[in-house]
Short mmCIF file of C-alpha atoms in Angstrom, two decimals:
data_model
loop_
_atom_site.label_atom_id
_atom_site.label_comp_id
_atom_site.label_asym_id
_atom_site.label_seq_id
_atom_site.Cartn_x
_atom_site.Cartn_y
_atom_site.Cartn_z
CA MET K 1 -67.78 -41.37 -11.38
CA THR K 2 -66.10 -41.99 -14.71
CA TRP K 3 -63.24 -40.56 -16.16
CA ASN K 4 -62.59 -40.18 -19.83
CA VAL K 5 -59.42 -41.81 -20.44
CA GLY K 6 -58.76 -39.60 -23.66
CA ILE K 7 -59.42 -36.45 -21.45
CA ASP K 8 -56.90 -37.82 -18.88
CA ASN K 9 -54.12 -38.51 -21.30
CA ARG K 10 -54.62 -35.04 -22.69
CA LEU K 11 -54.47 -33.45 -19.09
CA ARG K 12 -51.45 -35.51 -18.82
CA ARG K 13 -49.69 -34.15 -21.83
CA VAL K 14 -50.55 -30.55 -21.09
CA LEU K 15 -49.50 -30.81 -17.55
CA ILE K 16 -46.26 -32.31 -18.66
CA TYR K 17 -45.79 -29.54 -21.40
CA TYR K 18 -46.79 -26.93 -18.56
CA VAL K 19 -44.00 -28.46 -16.21
CA LEU K 20 -41.40 -28.41 -19.04
CA CYS K 21 -42.22 -24.83 -19.83
CA ALA K 22 -41.96 -23.91 -16.21
CA ALA K 23 -38.71 -25.55 -15.85
CA SER K 24 -37.31 -23.96 -19.33
CA ALA K 25 -38.63 -20.38 -18.00
CA MET K 26 -36.62 -20.98 -14.66
CA VAL K 27 -33.52 -21.92 -16.47
CA ILE K 28 -34.04 -19.05 -18.72
CA CYS K 29 -34.35 -16.65 -15.82
CA SER K 30 -31.59 -18.03 -14.03
CA ALA K 31 -29.35 -17.77 -17.02
CA ALA K 32 -30.50 -14.06 -17.37
CA VAL K 33 -29.59 -13.53 -13.56
CA VAL K 34 -26.07 -15.07 -14.13
CA SER K 35 -25.38 -13.36 -17.27
CA GLN K 36 -26.48 -10.07 -15.65
CA ASN K 37 -24.12 -10.75 -12.86
CA TYR K 38 -21.46 -11.49 -15.02
CA ALA K 39 -21.92 -8.38 -17.10
CA ALA K 40 -21.75 -6.20 -14.12
CA SER K 41 -18.65 -7.93 -12.92
CA LEU K 42 -17.12 -7.29 -16.52
CA ASP K 43 -17.89 -3.68 -16.21
CA ARG K 44 -16.27 -3.48 -12.76
CA THR K 45 -12.93 -5.29 -14.14
CA TYR K 46 -13.11 -3.06 -17.11
CA SER K 47 -13.20 0.19 -15.11
CA GLU K 48 -10.51 -1.30 -12.75
CA LEU K 49 -8.34 -2.07 -15.68
CA GLN K 50 -8.76 1.54 -16.94
CA LEU K 51 -7.54 2.93 -13.56
CA ILE K 52 -4.52 0.40 -13.64
CA GLN K 53 -3.74 1.73 -17.04
CA THR K 54 -3.83 5.41 -15.81
CA ASN K 55 -1.72 4.70 -12.78
CA ARG K 56 0.84 2.75 -14.73
CA LEU K 57 1.07 5.74 -16.93
CA ARG K 58 1.58 8.09 -14.10
CA LEU K 59 4.18 5.80 -12.61
CA LEU K 60 6.20 5.56 -15.94
CA THR K 61 5.99 9.13 -16.21
CA GLY K 62 7.52 9.58 -12.75
CA ILE K 63 9.87 7.08 -13.26
CA ARG K 64 11.31 8.61 -16.46
CA GLU K 65 11.07 12.27 -14.43
CA LYS K 66 13.38 10.67 -11.68
CA GLN K 67 15.72 9.20 -14.08
CA ALA K 68 16.20 12.50 -15.74
CA ILE K 69 16.79 14.13 -12.44
CA LEU K 70 19.17 11.18 -11.44
CA ALA K 71 21.16 11.49 -14.68
CA LYS K 72 21.45 15.17 -13.97
CA VAL K 73 22.57 15.09 -10.29
CA ALA K 74 24.95 11.87 -10.66
CA PRO K 75 27.56 13.62 -12.21
CA MET K 76 27.59 16.30 -9.46
CA VAL K 77 27.53 13.66 -6.75
CA MET K 78 30.32 11.31 -8.38
CA ASN K 79 32.59 14.39 -8.78
CA ARG K 80 32.80 15.31 -5.41
CA SER K 81 35.90 14.48 -3.81
CA ALA K 82 36.47 12.81 -0.44
CA GLU K 83 38.05 15.88 1.05
CA GLY K 84 34.85 17.80 -0.04
CA ILE K 85 32.72 15.69 1.52
CA ALA K 86 34.99 15.52 4.85
CA GLU K 87 34.81 19.42 4.91
CA GLU K 88 31.02 19.43 4.46
CA THR K 89 30.55 16.88 7.18
CA ILE K 90 32.81 18.70 9.53
CA LEU K 91 30.95 21.69 8.81
CA LEU K 92 27.44 19.83 9.44
CA ARG K 93 28.77 18.94 12.96
CA VAL K 94 29.79 22.63 13.45
CA ASP K 95 26.20 23.53 12.93
CA ALA K 96 25.02 20.86 15.30
CA ILE K 97 27.47 22.05 17.81
CA MET K 98 26.08 25.70 17.52
CA SER K 99 22.60 24.50 17.62
CA ARG K 100 23.51 22.50 20.76
CA MET K 101 25.70 25.43 22.58
CA LYS K 102 23.17 28.36 22.14
CA GLY K 103 24.98 31.54 23.20
CA ALA K 104 28.41 30.14 22.76
CA ALA K 105 30.64 32.02 20.11
CA VAL K 106 32.48 29.63 17.78
CA VAL K 107 35.65 30.55 15.86
CA LEU K 108 36.64 28.31 13.20
CA GLY K 109 40.45 27.83 11.78
CA ASP K 110 41.52 26.55 8.65
CA PHE K 111 41.05 23.00 7.20
CA ASP K 112 44.02 20.99 7.57
CA ARG K 113 44.44 18.09 5.22
CA ASN K 114 47.00 15.44 5.92
CA GLU K 115 47.60 11.40 5.98
CA SER K 116 45.72 11.44 9.34
CA GLY K 117 42.45 12.95 7.65
CA THR K 118 40.98 16.32 7.47
CA ALA K 119 40.53 18.63 10.48
CA LEU K 120 39.28 21.87 11.50
CA SER K 121 40.42 23.98 14.63
CA VAL K 122 37.31 25.06 16.67
CA THR K 123 37.38 27.57 19.45
CA ILE K 124 33.88 27.62 21.55
CA SER K 125 33.47 30.44 23.96
CA GLY K 126 30.64 31.96 26.18
CA ALA K 127 29.23 32.48 29.44
CA LEU K 128 28.93 29.64 32.10
CA ARG K 129 25.24 28.87 32.92
CA ASP K 130 26.18 26.08 35.23
CA TYR K 131 28.80 23.46 35.52
CA THR K 132 26.38 20.52 34.67
CA THR K 133 25.50 22.08 31.28
CA LEU K 134 29.09 22.63 30.51
CA LEU K 135 29.81 19.06 31.74
CA GLU K 136 26.92 17.67 29.37
CA ASP K 137 28.28 19.56 26.48
CA LEU K 138 31.99 18.50 27.16
CA ARG K 139 30.32 14.95 27.12
CA TYR K 140 28.46 15.64 23.90
CA LEU K 141 31.90 16.77 22.30
CA GLN K 142 33.76 13.90 23.40
CA GLY K 143 31.12 11.40 22.50
CA MET K 144 30.85 12.66 18.94
CA ASN K 145 31.32 9.98 15.91
CA ALA K 146 32.99 10.96 12.77
CA PRO K 147 34.01 13.55 12.68
CA PHE K 148 35.67 13.27 16.18
CA PHE K 149 36.18 16.33 18.44
CA PHE K 150 39.29 16.19 20.21
CA ILE K 151 39.45 18.71 23.14
CA GLN K 152 42.96 20.25 23.54
CA THR K 153 42.16 22.63 26.37
CA VAL K 154 39.17 23.88 28.48
CA THR K 155 39.76 27.08 30.48
CA LEU K 156 37.34 28.89 32.90
CA GLY K 157 37.59 32.35 34.32
CA LYS K 158 35.78 35.75 35.03
CA GLY K 159 35.61 38.50 32.80
CA ASN K 160 38.18 41.23 32.57
CA ASN K 161 36.70 43.45 35.24
CA GLU K 162 36.79 42.33 38.77
CA ASN K 163 33.22 43.62 39.25
CA GLU K 164 32.00 40.93 36.88
CA LYS K 165 30.29 37.87 38.35
CA VAL K 166 29.91 36.14 35.30
CA VAL K 167 32.16 32.93 34.73
CA GLY K 168 33.45 32.44 31.16
CA PHE K 169 34.63 29.32 29.42
CA GLU K 170 36.62 28.60 26.49
CA ILE K 171 36.96 25.02 24.70
CA LYS K 172 39.66 24.66 22.27
CA GLY K 173 39.68 21.67 20.06
CA LEU K 174 39.98 19.85 16.63
CA LEU K 175 37.13 18.29 14.52
CA ARG K 176 38.92 15.64 12.77
CA TYR K 177 37.31 13.62 10.09
CA PRO K 178 39.31 10.33 9.40
CA PRO K 179 40.93 9.52 6.08
CA THR K 180 39.10 7.62 3.39
CA PRO K 181 40.71 4.85 2.05
CA ALA K 182 41.79 4.94 -1.65
CA GLY K 183 38.97 3.88 -4.04
CA ALA K 184 36.49 3.95 -1.29
CA VAL K 185 33.24 6.10 -1.55
CA PRO K 186 32.65 7.92 1.69
#
């Protein structure tokens, strides 16, 4: 078998040409896939950037609204006196006492302001359900933190009628809020 040398060289050149074309096609296809993935990534990034911009605008609007509200409220809060805050705190504590001692009557006196703080006389009366509950309520009153409840008297007794079996109680005390040092914000 004899081969023609001219055909062999020509076949070799065509084969090299095909290999080079195939390699070029692979490089072009790979570049197309990479660029397509890159384009998709850019689209996702652009969408996320738009979402971030929208959220940023919402956040800035919310901040401006909050600042406007604070600008309106701040003078009201800053103009409150320490005595006013003490009275509000004492009245909130009276609400807590009334919530805990359901069914008891609570009578309040006038506020007393002096160098030892702001005080309010309180009288709590009602029907005694059981002694344990009364002791727990007294412990609650004694354990309060500012304003403090100072118990002056505790009275137990039957009603006005001899036939009544109900035992009543009366607790007289003072709710006292300590003085606020000059220049301090309560």
